[in-house]
PDB file of N, CA and C in Angstrom:
ATOM      1  N   MET E   1      -3.914 -35.052 -11.839  1.00 56.00           N
ATOM      2  CA  MET E   1      -2.832 -35.516 -12.664  1.00 56.00           C
ATOM      3  C   MET E   1      -1.828 -34.391 -12.848  1.00 56.00           C
ATOM      4  N   ILE E   2      -0.590 -34.716 -12.678  1.00 56.00           N
ATOM      5  CA  ILE E   2       0.486 -33.749 -12.887  1.00 56.00           C
ATOM      6  C   ILE E   2       1.154 -34.087 -14.212  1.00 56.00           C
ATOM      7  N   PRO E   3       1.218 -33.115 -15.123  1.00 58.00           N
ATOM      8  CA  PRO E   3       1.868 -33.390 -16.399  1.00 58.00           C
ATOM      9  C   PRO E   3       3.359 -33.650 -16.203  1.00 58.00           C
ATOM     10  N   SER E   4       3.894 -34.491 -17.040  1.00 57.00           N
ATOM     11  CA  SER E   4       5.320 -34.793 -16.927  1.00 57.00           C
ATOM     12  C   SER E   4       6.140 -33.582 -17.349  1.00 57.00           C
ATOM     13  N   SER E   5       7.328 -33.495 -16.794  1.00 56.00           N
ATOM     14  CA  SER E   5       8.212 -32.387 -17.130  1.00 56.00           C
ATOM     15  C   SER E   5       9.588 -32.929 -17.450  1.00 56.00           C
ATOM     16  N   ASN E   6      10.416 -32.068 -17.995  1.00 59.00           N
ATOM     17  CA  ASN E   6      11.763 -32.477 -18.382  1.00 59.00           C
ATOM     18  C   ASN E   6      12.767 -32.318 -17.250  1.00 59.00           C
ATOM     19  N   THR E   7      12.315 -31.882 -16.110  1.00 58.00           N
ATOM     20  CA  THR E   7      13.218 -31.721 -14.969  1.00 58.00           C
ATOM     21  C   THR E   7      12.890 -32.769 -13.927  1.00 58.00           C
ATOM     22  N   ASN E   8      13.758 -32.862 -12.951  1.00 52.00           N
ATOM     23  CA  ASN E   8      13.528 -33.783 -11.841  1.00 52.00           C
ATOM     24  C   ASN E   8      12.762 -33.105 -10.703  1.00 52.00           C
ATOM     25  N   ALA E   9      12.382 -31.839 -10.900  1.00 57.00           N
ATOM     26  CA  ALA E   9      11.686 -31.096  -9.857  1.00 57.00           C
ATOM     27  C   ALA E   9      10.273 -31.647  -9.685  1.00 57.00           C
ATOM     28  N   PHE E  10       9.839 -31.714  -8.440  1.00 61.00           N
ATOM     29  CA  PHE E  10       8.509 -32.198  -8.135  1.00 61.00           C
ATOM     30  C   PHE E  10       7.643 -30.999  -7.786  1.00 61.00           C
ATOM     31  N   TYR E  11       6.483 -30.875  -8.394  1.00 63.00           N
ATOM     32  CA  TYR E  11       5.582 -29.759  -8.159  1.00 63.00           C
ATOM     33  C   TYR E  11       4.451 -30.214  -7.259  1.00 63.00           C
ATOM     34  N   SER E  12       4.234 -29.446  -6.206  1.00 77.00           N
ATOM     35  CA  SER E  12       3.146 -29.766  -5.295  1.00 77.00           C
ATOM     36  C   SER E  12       2.385 -28.485  -4.970  1.00 77.00           C
ATOM     37  N   SER E  13       1.112 -28.451  -5.327  1.00 83.00           N
ATOM     38  CA  SER E  13       0.308 -27.274  -5.009  1.00 83.00           C
ATOM     39  C   SER E  13       0.125 -27.137  -3.503  1.00 83.00           C
ATOM     40  N   THR E  14       0.141 -28.238  -2.781  1.00 85.00           N
ATOM     41  CA  THR E  14       0.020 -28.195  -1.326  1.00 85.00           C
ATOM     42  C   THR E  14       1.246 -27.518  -0.718  1.00 85.00           C
ATOM     43  N   GLU E  15       2.426 -27.886  -1.217  1.00 84.00           N
ATOM     44  CA  GLU E  15       3.652 -27.247  -0.725  1.00 84.00           C
ATOM     45  C   GLU E  15       3.641 -25.756  -1.031  1.00 84.00           C
ATOM     46  N   ASP E  16       3.199 -25.390  -2.230  1.00 84.00           N
ATOM     47  CA  ASP E  16       3.110 -23.974  -2.595  1.00 84.00           C
ATOM     48  C   ASP E  16       2.159 -23.240  -1.657  1.00 84.00           C
ATOM     49  N   ALA E  17       1.027 -23.844  -1.360  1.00 86.00           N
ATOM     50  CA  ALA E  17       0.052 -23.219  -0.477  1.00 86.00           C
ATOM     51  C   ALA E  17       0.634 -23.034   0.926  1.00 86.00           C
ATOM     52  N   VAL E  18       1.356 -24.017   1.417  1.00 87.00           N
ATOM     53  CA  VAL E  18       1.973 -23.930   2.737  1.00 87.00           C
ATOM     54  C   VAL E  18       3.022 -22.823   2.755  1.00 87.00           C
ATOM     55  N   LEU E  19       3.843 -22.755   1.718  1.00 88.00           N
ATOM     56  CA  LEU E  19       4.873 -21.718   1.647  1.00 88.00           C
ATOM     57  C   LEU E  19       4.252 -20.325   1.574  1.00 88.00           C
ATOM     58  N   GLU E  20       3.178 -20.182   0.807  1.00 90.00           N
ATOM     59  CA  GLU E  20       2.485 -18.899   0.728  1.00 90.00           C
ATOM     60  C   GLU E  20       1.900 -18.526   2.086  1.00 90.00           C
ATOM     61  N   ARG E  21       1.349 -19.494   2.793  1.00 91.00           N
ATOM     62  CA  ARG E  21       0.766 -19.233   4.113  1.00 91.00           C
ATOM     63  C   ARG E  21       1.839 -18.817   5.114  1.00 91.00           C
ATOM     64  N   ILE E  22       2.989 -19.463   5.058  1.00 93.00           N
ATOM     65  CA  ILE E  22       4.099 -19.114   5.950  1.00 93.00           C
ATOM     66  C   ILE E  22       4.562 -17.684   5.673  1.00 93.00           C
ATOM     67  N   GLU E  23       4.690 -17.333   4.405  1.00 93.00           N
ATOM     68  CA  GLU E  23       5.109 -15.987   4.026  1.00 93.00           C
ATOM     69  C   GLU E  23       4.066 -14.957   4.482  1.00 93.00           C
ATOM     70  N   PHE E  24       2.781 -15.278   4.294  1.00 93.00           N
ATOM     71  CA  PHE E  24       1.706 -14.391   4.738  1.00 93.00           C
ATOM     72  C   PHE E  24       1.780 -14.159   6.241  1.00 93.00           C
ATOM     73  N   GLU E  25       1.946 -15.224   7.008  1.00 94.00           N
ATOM     74  CA  GLU E  25       1.994 -15.121   8.470  1.00 94.00           C
ATOM     75  C   GLU E  25       3.215 -14.324   8.927  1.00 94.00           C
ATOM     76  N   GLN E  26       4.346 -14.483   8.229  1.00 94.00           N
ATOM     77  CA  GLN E  26       5.549 -13.721   8.585  1.00 94.00           C
ATOM     78  C   GLN E  26       5.336 -12.238   8.310  1.00 94.00           C
ATOM     79  N   ASN E  27       4.743 -11.904   7.159  1.00 93.00           N
ATOM     80  CA  ASN E  27       4.447 -10.503   6.831  1.00 93.00           C
ATOM     81  C   ASN E  27       3.457  -9.920   7.834  1.00 93.00           C
ATOM     82  N   ARG E  28       2.470 -10.709   8.208  1.00 93.00           N
ATOM     83  CA  ARG E  28       1.475 -10.268   9.195  1.00 93.00           C
ATOM     84  C   ARG E  28       2.140  -9.989  10.537  1.00 93.00           C
ATOM     85  N   ALA E  29       2.998 -10.885  10.973  1.00 95.00           N
ATOM     86  CA  ALA E  29       3.705 -10.700  12.244  1.00 95.00           C
ATOM     87  C   ALA E  29       4.586  -9.456  12.204  1.00 95.00           C
ATOM     88  N   ASP E  30       5.259  -9.235  11.076  1.00 93.00           N
ATOM     89  CA  ASP E  30       6.105  -8.046  10.930  1.00 93.00           C
ATOM     90  C   ASP E  30       5.274  -6.770  11.015  1.00 93.00           C
ATOM     91  N   CYS E  31       4.124  -6.754  10.338  1.00 92.00           N
ATOM     92  CA  CYS E  31       3.236  -5.579  10.366  1.00 92.00           C
ATOM     93  C   CYS E  31       2.710  -5.327  11.772  1.00 92.00           C
ATOM     94  N   LEU E  32       2.282  -6.373  12.447  1.00 92.00           N
ATOM     95  CA  LEU E  32       1.764  -6.219  13.807  1.00 92.00           C
ATOM     96  C   LEU E  32       2.841  -5.722  14.766  1.00 92.00           C
ATOM     97  N   THR E  33       4.071  -6.177  14.585  1.00 94.00           N
ATOM     98  CA  THR E  33       5.177  -5.700  15.411  1.00 94.00           C
ATOM     99  C   THR E  33       5.416  -4.215  15.181  1.00 94.00           C
ATOM    100  N   LYS E  34       5.382  -3.785  13.914  1.00 94.00           N
ATOM    101  CA  LYS E  34       5.568  -2.363  13.606  1.00 94.00           C
ATOM    102  C   LYS E  34       4.458  -1.517  14.223  1.00 94.00           C
ATOM    103  N   ILE E  35       3.227  -1.990  14.124  1.00 92.00           N
ATOM    104  CA  ILE E  35       2.101  -1.255  14.710  1.00 92.00           C
ATOM    105  C   ILE E  35       2.228  -1.202  16.231  1.00 92.00           C
ATOM    106  N   HIS E  36       2.564  -2.322  16.841  1.00 93.00           N
ATOM    107  CA  HIS E  36       2.737  -2.396  18.290  1.00 93.00           C
ATOM    108  C   HIS E  36       3.822  -1.422  18.745  1.00 93.00           C
ATOM    109  N   ASP E  37       4.957  -1.415  18.058  1.00 95.00           N
ATOM    110  CA  ASP E  37       6.047  -0.513  18.412  1.00 95.00           C
ATOM    111  C   ASP E  37       5.637   0.944  18.231  1.00 95.00           C
ATOM    112  N   ALA E  38       4.906   1.241  17.149  1.00 94.00           N
ATOM    113  CA  ALA E  38       4.464   2.618  16.887  1.00 94.00           C
ATOM    114  C   ALA E  38       3.499   3.088  17.976  1.00 94.00           C
ATOM    115  N   VAL E  39       2.547   2.248  18.352  1.00 94.00           N
ATOM    116  CA  VAL E  39       1.593   2.615  19.407  1.00 94.00           C
ATOM    117  C   VAL E  39       2.325   2.800  20.733  1.00 94.00           C
ATOM    118  N   ASN E  40       3.287   1.946  21.023  1.00 95.00           N
ATOM    119  CA  ASN E  40       4.028   2.065  22.280  1.00 95.00           C
ATOM    120  C   ASN E  40       4.943   3.287  22.308  1.00 95.00           C
ATOM    121  N   SER E  41       5.228   3.880  21.155  1.00 95.00           N
ATOM    122  CA  SER E  41       6.064   5.078  21.123  1.00 95.00           C
ATOM    123  C   SER E  41       5.276   6.352  21.443  1.00 95.00           C
ATOM    124  N   LEU E  42       3.951   6.240  21.514  1.00 96.00           N
ATOM    125  CA  LEU E  42       3.104   7.395  21.800  1.00 96.00           C
ATOM    126  C   LEU E  42       3.182   7.791  23.270  1.00 96.00           C
ATOM    127  N   LYS E  43       2.821   9.051  23.549  1.00 96.00           N
ATOM    128  CA  LYS E  43       2.665   9.494  24.937  1.00 96.00           C
ATOM    129  C   LYS E  43       1.511   8.694  25.543  1.00 96.00           C
ATOM    130  N   ASP E  44       1.484   8.582  26.850  1.00 96.00           N
ATOM    131  CA  ASP E  44       0.470   7.767  27.520  1.00 96.00           C
ATOM    132  C   ASP E  44      -0.955   8.164  27.140  1.00 96.00           C
ATOM    133  N   ILE E  45      -1.267   9.463  27.156  1.00 97.00           N
ATOM    134  CA  ILE E  45      -2.626   9.912  26.848  1.00 97.00           C
ATOM    135  C   ILE E  45      -2.965   9.627  25.384  1.00 97.00           C
ATOM    136  N   GLU E  46      -1.998   9.785  24.485  1.00 97.00           N
ATOM    137  CA  GLU E  46      -2.226   9.479  23.070  1.00 97.00           C
ATOM    138  C   GLU E  46      -2.485   7.983  22.887  1.00 97.00           C
ATOM    139  N   LYS E  47      -1.698   7.187  23.588  1.00 96.00           N
ATOM    140  CA  LYS E  47      -1.857   5.733  23.498  1.00 96.00           C
ATOM    141  C   LYS E  47      -3.236   5.303  23.999  1.00 96.00           C
ATOM    142  N   MET E  48      -3.683   5.878  25.124  1.00 94.00           N
ATOM    143  CA  MET E  48      -4.999   5.532  25.654  1.00 94.00           C
ATOM    144  C   MET E  48      -6.099   5.854  24.642  1.00 94.00           C
ATOM    145  N   ILE E  49      -5.997   7.016  24.027  1.00 95.00           N
ATOM    146  CA  ILE E  49      -7.018   7.406  23.051  1.00 95.00           C
ATOM    147  C   ILE E  49      -7.014   6.465  21.860  1.00 95.00           C
ATOM    148  N   MET E  50      -5.854   6.171  21.306  1.00 94.00           N
ATOM    149  CA  MET E  50      -5.784   5.300  20.125  1.00 94.00           C
ATOM    150  C   MET E  50      -6.269   3.886  20.439  1.00 94.00           C
ATOM    151  N   VAL E  51      -5.893   3.384  21.600  1.00 92.00           N
ATOM    152  CA  VAL E  51      -6.324   2.028  21.980  1.00 92.00           C
ATOM    153  C   VAL E  51      -7.830   1.989  22.181  1.00 92.00           C
ATOM    154  N   LYS E  52      -8.362   2.960  22.917  1.00 91.00           N
ATOM    155  CA  LYS E  52      -9.808   2.973  23.174  1.00 91.00           C
ATOM    156  C   LYS E  52     -10.600   3.233  21.892  1.00 91.00           C
ATOM    157  N   LYS E  53     -10.061   4.053  21.012  1.00 92.00           N
ATOM    158  CA  LYS E  53     -10.776   4.413  19.788  1.00 92.00           C
ATOM    159  C   LYS E  53     -10.716   3.300  18.738  1.00 92.00           C
ATOM    160  N   TYR E  54      -9.551   2.685  18.548  1.00 89.00           N
ATOM    161  CA  TYR E  54      -9.368   1.799  17.399  1.00 89.00           C
ATOM    162  C   TYR E  54      -8.988   0.356  17.717  1.00 89.00           C
ATOM    163  N   LEU E  55      -8.469   0.075  18.892  1.00 86.00           N
ATOM    164  CA  LEU E  55      -7.870  -1.245  19.098  1.00 86.00           C
ATOM    165  C   LEU E  55      -8.574  -2.154  20.095  1.00 86.00           C
ATOM    166  N   LEU E  56      -9.475  -1.640  20.909  1.00 82.00           N
ATOM    167  CA  LEU E  56     -10.070  -2.476  21.948  1.00 82.00           C
ATOM    168  C   LEU E  56     -11.341  -3.201  21.542  1.00 82.00           C
ATOM    169  N   HIS E  57     -12.131  -2.622  20.707  1.00 66.00           N
ATOM    170  CA  HIS E  57     -13.469  -3.120  20.457  1.00 66.00           C
ATOM    171  C   HIS E  57     -13.594  -3.692  19.052  1.00 66.00           C
ATOM    172  N   ASP E  58     -14.647  -4.482  18.855  1.00 71.00           N
ATOM    173  CA  ASP E  58     -14.957  -4.959  17.518  1.00 71.00           C
ATOM    174  C   ASP E  58     -15.312  -3.779  16.622  1.00 71.00           C
ATOM    175  N   GLN E  59     -15.938  -2.784  17.208  1.00 72.00           N
ATOM    176  CA  GLN E  59     -16.265  -1.555  16.492  1.00 72.00           C
ATOM    177  C   GLN E  59     -15.451  -0.430  17.114  1.00 72.00           C
ATOM    178  N   HIS E  60     -15.270   0.647  16.353  1.00 76.00           N
ATOM    179  CA  HIS E  60     -14.535   1.792  16.878  1.00 76.00           C
ATOM    180  C   HIS E  60     -15.255   2.373  18.082  1.00 76.00           C
ATOM    181  N   GLY E  61     -14.463   2.849  19.062  1.00 86.00           N
ATOM    182  CA  GLY E  61     -15.033   3.500  20.226  1.00 86.00           C
ATOM    183  C   GLY E  61     -15.611   4.857  19.844  1.00 86.00           C
ATOM    184  N   TYR E  62     -16.513   5.336  20.644  1.00 91.00           N
ATOM    185  CA  TYR E  62     -17.131   6.636  20.378  1.00 91.00           C
ATOM    186  C   TYR E  62     -16.321   7.730  21.057  1.00 91.00           C
ATOM    187  N   ASP E  63     -15.999   8.778  20.291  1.00 93.00           N
ATOM    188  CA  ASP E  63     -15.191   9.874  20.809  1.00 93.00           C
ATOM    189  C   ASP E  63     -15.794  10.468  22.081  1.00 93.00           C
ATOM    190  N   LEU E  64     -17.097  10.710  22.075  1.00 94.00           N
ATOM    191  CA  LEU E  64     -17.760  11.306  23.243  1.00 94.00           C
ATOM    192  C   LEU E  64     -17.500  10.497  24.504  1.00 94.00           C
ATOM    193  N   PHE E  65     -17.648   9.181  24.413  1.00 93.00           N
ATOM    194  CA  PHE E  65     -17.430   8.328  25.581  1.00 93.00           C
ATOM    195  C   PHE E  65     -15.964   8.345  26.012  1.00 93.00           C
ATOM    196  N   ILE E  66     -15.069   8.387  25.038  1.00 93.00           N
ATOM    197  CA  ILE E  66     -13.638   8.354  25.358  1.00 93.00           C
ATOM    198  C   ILE E  66     -13.208   9.635  26.057  1.00 93.00           C
ATOM    199  N   TRP E  67     -13.574  10.804  25.504  1.00 94.00           N
ATOM    200  CA  TRP E  67     -13.117  12.040  26.145  1.00 94.00           C
ATOM    201  C   TRP E  67     -13.766  12.230  27.510  1.00 94.00           C
ATOM    202  N   THR E  68     -15.005  11.731  27.674  1.00 94.00           N
ATOM    203  CA  THR E  68     -15.665  11.804  28.986  1.00 94.00           C
ATOM    204  C   THR E  68     -14.955  10.899  29.986  1.00 94.00           C
ATOM    205  N   GLU E  69     -14.655   9.678  29.564  1.00 93.00           N
ATOM    206  CA  GLU E  69     -13.976   8.717  30.436  1.00 93.00           C
ATOM    207  C   GLU E  69     -12.598   9.225  30.858  1.00 93.00           C
ATOM    208  N   LEU E  70     -11.897   9.901  29.942  1.00 94.00           N
ATOM    209  CA  LEU E  70     -10.554  10.401  30.252  1.00 94.00           C
ATOM    210  C   LEU E  70     -10.570  11.770  30.933  1.00 94.00           C
ATOM    211  N   GLY E  71     -11.750  12.346  31.080  1.00 95.00           N
ATOM    212  CA  GLY E  71     -11.865  13.637  31.746  1.00 95.00           C
ATOM    213  C   GLY E  71     -11.311  14.788  30.926  1.00 95.00           C
ATOM    214  N   LEU E  72     -11.402  14.685  29.605  1.00 96.00           N
ATOM    215  CA  LEU E  72     -10.899  15.726  28.712  1.00 96.00           C
ATOM    216  C   LEU E  72     -12.051  16.498  28.109  1.00 96.00           C
ATOM    217  N   GLY E  73     -11.790  17.748  27.749  1.00 96.00           N
ATOM    218  CA  GLY E  73     -12.757  18.511  26.989  1.00 96.00           C
ATOM    219  C   GLY E  73     -12.693  18.096  25.530  1.00 96.00           C
ATOM    220  N   LYS E  74     -13.738  18.415  24.795  1.00 96.00           N
ATOM    221  CA  LYS E  74     -13.838  18.028  23.392  1.00 96.00           C
ATOM    222  C   LYS E  74     -12.666  18.574  22.566  1.00 96.00           C
ATOM    223  N   THR E  75     -12.352  19.857  22.727  1.00 97.00           N
ATOM    224  CA  THR E  75     -11.283  20.479  21.951  1.00 97.00           C
ATOM    225  C   THR E  75      -9.932  19.855  22.268  1.00 97.00           C
ATOM    226  N   LYS E  76      -9.639  19.670  23.545  1.00 97.00           N
ATOM    227  CA  LYS E  76      -8.368  19.064  23.973  1.00 97.00           C
ATOM    228  C   LYS E  76      -8.267  17.628  23.465  1.00 97.00           C
ATOM    229  N   TYR E  77      -9.365  16.884  23.551  1.00 97.00           N
ATOM    230  CA  TYR E  77      -9.384  15.493  23.082  1.00 97.00           C
ATOM    231  C   TYR E  77      -9.020  15.410  21.609  1.00 97.00           C
ATOM    232  N   TYR E  78      -9.668  16.229  20.777  1.00 96.00           N
ATOM    233  CA  TYR E  78      -9.395  16.173  19.345  1.00 96.00           C
ATOM    234  C   TYR E  78      -7.988  16.660  19.002  1.00 96.00           C
ATOM    235  N   ALA E  79      -7.451  17.579  19.775  1.00 97.00           N
ATOM    236  CA  ALA E  79      -6.073  18.027  19.555  1.00 97.00           C
ATOM    237  C   ALA E  79      -5.093  16.892  19.856  1.00 97.00           C
ATOM    238  N   ILE E  80      -5.310  16.210  20.965  1.00 97.00           N
ATOM    239  CA  ILE E  80      -4.434  15.083  21.342  1.00 97.00           C
ATOM    240  C   ILE E  80      -4.584  13.947  20.332  1.00 97.00           C
ATOM    241  N   LYS E  81      -5.805  13.649  19.935  1.00 96.00           N
ATOM    242  CA  LYS E  81      -6.060  12.579  18.969  1.00 96.00           C
ATOM    243  C   LYS E  81      -5.372  12.891  17.632  1.00 96.00           C
ATOM    244  N   GLY E  82      -5.447  14.142  17.193  1.00 94.00           N
ATOM    245  CA  GLY E  82      -4.784  14.540  15.955  1.00 94.00           C
ATOM    246  C   GLY E  82      -3.274  14.390  16.047  1.00 94.00           C
ATOM    247  N   ASP E  83      -2.707  14.801  17.175  1.00 95.00           N
ATOM    248  CA  ASP E  83      -1.268  14.630  17.387  1.00 95.00           C
ATOM    249  C   ASP E  83      -0.882  13.153  17.373  1.00 95.00           C
ATOM    250  N   ALA E  84      -1.702  12.333  18.004  1.00 96.00           N
ATOM    251  CA  ALA E  84      -1.429  10.897  18.049  1.00 96.00           C
ATOM    252  C   ALA E  84      -1.439  10.291  16.647  1.00 96.00           C
ATOM    253  N   MET E  85      -2.392  10.715  15.822  1.00 93.00           N
ATOM    254  CA  MET E  85      -2.453  10.209  14.442  1.00 93.00           C
ATOM    255  C   MET E  85      -1.196  10.603  13.668  1.00 93.00           C
ATOM    256  N   LEU E  86      -0.743  11.837  13.852  1.00 92.00           N
ATOM    257  CA  LEU E  86       0.489  12.276  13.187  1.00 92.00           C
ATOM    258  C   LEU E  86       1.697  11.484  13.665  1.00 92.00           C
ATOM    259  N   HIS E  87       1.790  11.289  14.978  1.00 94.00           N
ATOM    260  CA  HIS E  87       2.912  10.525  15.524  1.00 94.00           C
ATOM    261  C   HIS E  87       2.912   9.086  14.998  1.00 94.00           C
ATOM    262  N   LEU E  88       1.731   8.489  14.914  1.00 93.00           N
ATOM    263  CA  LEU E  88       1.642   7.129  14.362  1.00 93.00           C
ATOM    264  C   LEU E  88       2.044   7.099  12.896  1.00 93.00           C
ATOM    265  N   ALA E  89       1.587   8.091  12.139  1.00 91.00           N
ATOM    266  CA  ALA E  89       1.915   8.134  10.709  1.00 91.00           C
ATOM    267  C   ALA E  89       3.418   8.223  10.506  1.00 91.00           C
ATOM    268  N   PHE E  90       4.079   9.065  11.273  1.00 91.00           N
ATOM    269  CA  PHE E  90       5.532   9.189  11.143  1.00 91.00           C
ATOM    270  C   PHE E  90       6.249   7.933  11.623  1.00 91.00           C
ATOM    271  N   ALA E  91       5.768   7.348  12.719  1.00 92.00           N
ATOM    272  CA  ALA E  91       6.396   6.127  13.235  1.00 92.00           C
ATOM    273  C   ALA E  91       6.258   4.969  12.257  1.00 92.00           C
ATOM    274  N   LEU E  92       5.128   4.931  11.542  1.00 91.00           N
ATOM    275  CA  LEU E  92       4.898   3.855  10.568  1.00 91.00           C
ATOM    276  C   LEU E  92       5.375   4.223   9.170  1.00 91.00           C
ATOM    277  N   LYS E  93       5.922   5.442   9.038  1.00 88.00           N
ATOM    278  CA  LYS E  93       6.403   5.950   7.752  1.00 88.00           C
ATOM    279  C   LYS E  93       5.282   6.000   6.714  1.00 88.00           C
ATOM    280  N   ILE E  94       4.110   6.433   7.165  1.00 86.00           N
ATOM    281  CA  ILE E  94       2.964   6.656   6.290  1.00 86.00           C
ATOM    282  C   ILE E  94       2.710   8.149   6.302  1.00 86.00           C
ATOM    283  N   GLU E  95       3.122   8.815   5.254  1.00 72.00           N
ATOM    284  CA  GLU E  95       3.017  10.263   5.210  1.00 72.00           C
ATOM    285  C   GLU E  95       2.300  10.679   3.941  1.00 72.00           C
ATOM    286  N   VAL E  96       1.476  11.706   4.038  1.00 71.00           N
ATOM    287  CA  VAL E  96       0.767  12.235   2.882  1.00 71.00           C
ATOM    288  C   VAL E  96       1.113  13.709   2.768  1.00 71.00           C
ATOM    289  N   TYR E  97       1.640  14.076   1.617  1.00 70.00           N
ATOM    290  CA  TYR E  97       1.988  15.464   1.359  1.00 70.00           C
ATOM    291  C   TYR E  97       1.012  16.017   0.345  1.00 70.00           C
ATOM    292  N   LYS E  98       0.417  17.162   0.641  1.00 72.00           N
ATOM    293  CA  LYS E  98      -0.529  17.765  -0.281  1.00 72.00           C
ATOM    294  C   LYS E  98       0.029  19.081  -0.780  1.00 72.00           C
ATOM    295  N   LYS E  99      -0.081  19.279  -2.090  1.00 71.00           N
ATOM    296  CA  LYS E  99       0.350  20.530  -2.694  1.00 71.00           C
ATOM    297  C   LYS E  99      -0.568  20.790  -3.868  1.00 71.00           C
ATOM    298  N   GLY E 100      -1.293  21.886  -3.810  1.00 65.00           N
ATOM    299  CA  GLY E 100      -2.187  22.205  -4.910  1.00 65.00           C
ATOM    300  C   GLY E 100      -3.305  21.197  -5.103  1.00 65.00           C
ATOM    301  N   GLY E 101      -3.769  20.570  -4.020  1.00 53.00           N
ATOM    302  CA  GLY E 101      -4.871  19.636  -4.115  1.00 53.00           C
ATOM    303  C   GLY E 101      -4.466  18.238  -4.557  1.00 53.00           C
ATOM    304  N   VAL E 102      -3.200  18.020  -4.815  1.00 45.00           N
ATOM    305  CA  VAL E 102      -2.724  16.710  -5.239  1.00 45.00           C
ATOM    306  C   VAL E 102      -1.955  16.100  -4.079  1.00 45.00           C
ATOM    307  N   SER E 103      -2.212  14.846  -3.794  1.00 50.00           N
ATOM    308  CA  SER E 103      -1.489  14.209  -2.697  1.00 50.00           C
ATOM    309  C   SER E 103      -0.522  13.178  -3.243  1.00 50.00           C
ATOM    310  N   ASP E 104       0.608  13.078  -2.595  1.00 47.00           N
ATOM    311  CA  ASP E 104       1.621  12.088  -2.923  1.00 47.00           C
ATOM    312  C   ASP E 104       1.723  11.174  -1.716  1.00 47.00           C
ATOM    313  N   GLU E 105       1.211   9.954  -1.834  1.00 53.00           N
ATOM    314  CA  GLU E 105       1.205   9.045  -0.698  1.00 53.00           C
ATOM    315  C   GLU E 105       2.427   8.147  -0.742  1.00 53.00           C
ATOM    316  N   ARG E 106       3.125   8.078   0.379  1.00 52.00           N
ATOM    317  CA  ARG E 106       4.253   7.169   0.513  1.00 52.00           C
ATOM    318  C   ARG E 106       3.873   6.136   1.552  1.00 52.00           C
ATOM    319  N   ARG E 107       3.893   4.909   1.167  1.00 50.00           N
ATOM    320  CA  ARG E 107       3.531   3.834   2.084  1.00 50.00           C
ATOM    321  C   ARG E 107       4.753   2.954   2.311  1.00 50.00           C
ATOM    322  N   PRO E 108       4.823   2.333   3.469  1.00 51.00           N
ATOM    323  CA  PRO E 108       5.994   1.484   3.735  1.00 51.00           C
ATOM    324  C   PRO E 108       6.034   0.313   2.772  1.00 51.00           C
ATOM    325  N   THR E 109       7.241  -0.057   2.415  1.00 50.00           N
ATOM    326  CA  THR E 109       7.403  -1.232   1.567  1.00 50.00           C
ATOM    327  C   THR E 109       7.660  -2.427   2.464  1.00 50.00           C
ATOM    328  N   HIS E 110       7.198  -3.564   2.051  1.00 50.00           N
ATOM    329  CA  HIS E 110       7.397  -4.789   2.822  1.00 50.00           C
ATOM    330  C   HIS E 110       8.626  -5.480   2.291  1.00 50.00           C
ATOM    331  N   SER E 111       9.646  -5.583   3.118  1.00 44.00           N
ATOM    332  CA  SER E 111      10.866  -6.258   2.687  1.00 44.00           C
ATOM    333  C   SER E 111      11.176  -7.432   3.544  1.00 44.00           C
TER     334      SER E 111
END
């Protein structure tokens, strides 16, 4: 039962749910596009590491297997992986500044 109102507006919870779902899907698509663009902005070796480590499997890839497969040494692998994480953070505008043990996190706003 919908209570009567003094306006001619019709309230539908189904319509509200559909509108919320559409907005959710649009925000999701926007986020995925930003992530896709950020990953594609990486150098080839950085992109391979990030994809193999975080994007290909249901579970995260194992570093040992990745650096072996790519023919990299452990130290070089972690240096490249660290650079890739920094490049992604800047591309996605996710930056953490630490001063005196306190961090100030800036996260992208959804507009």
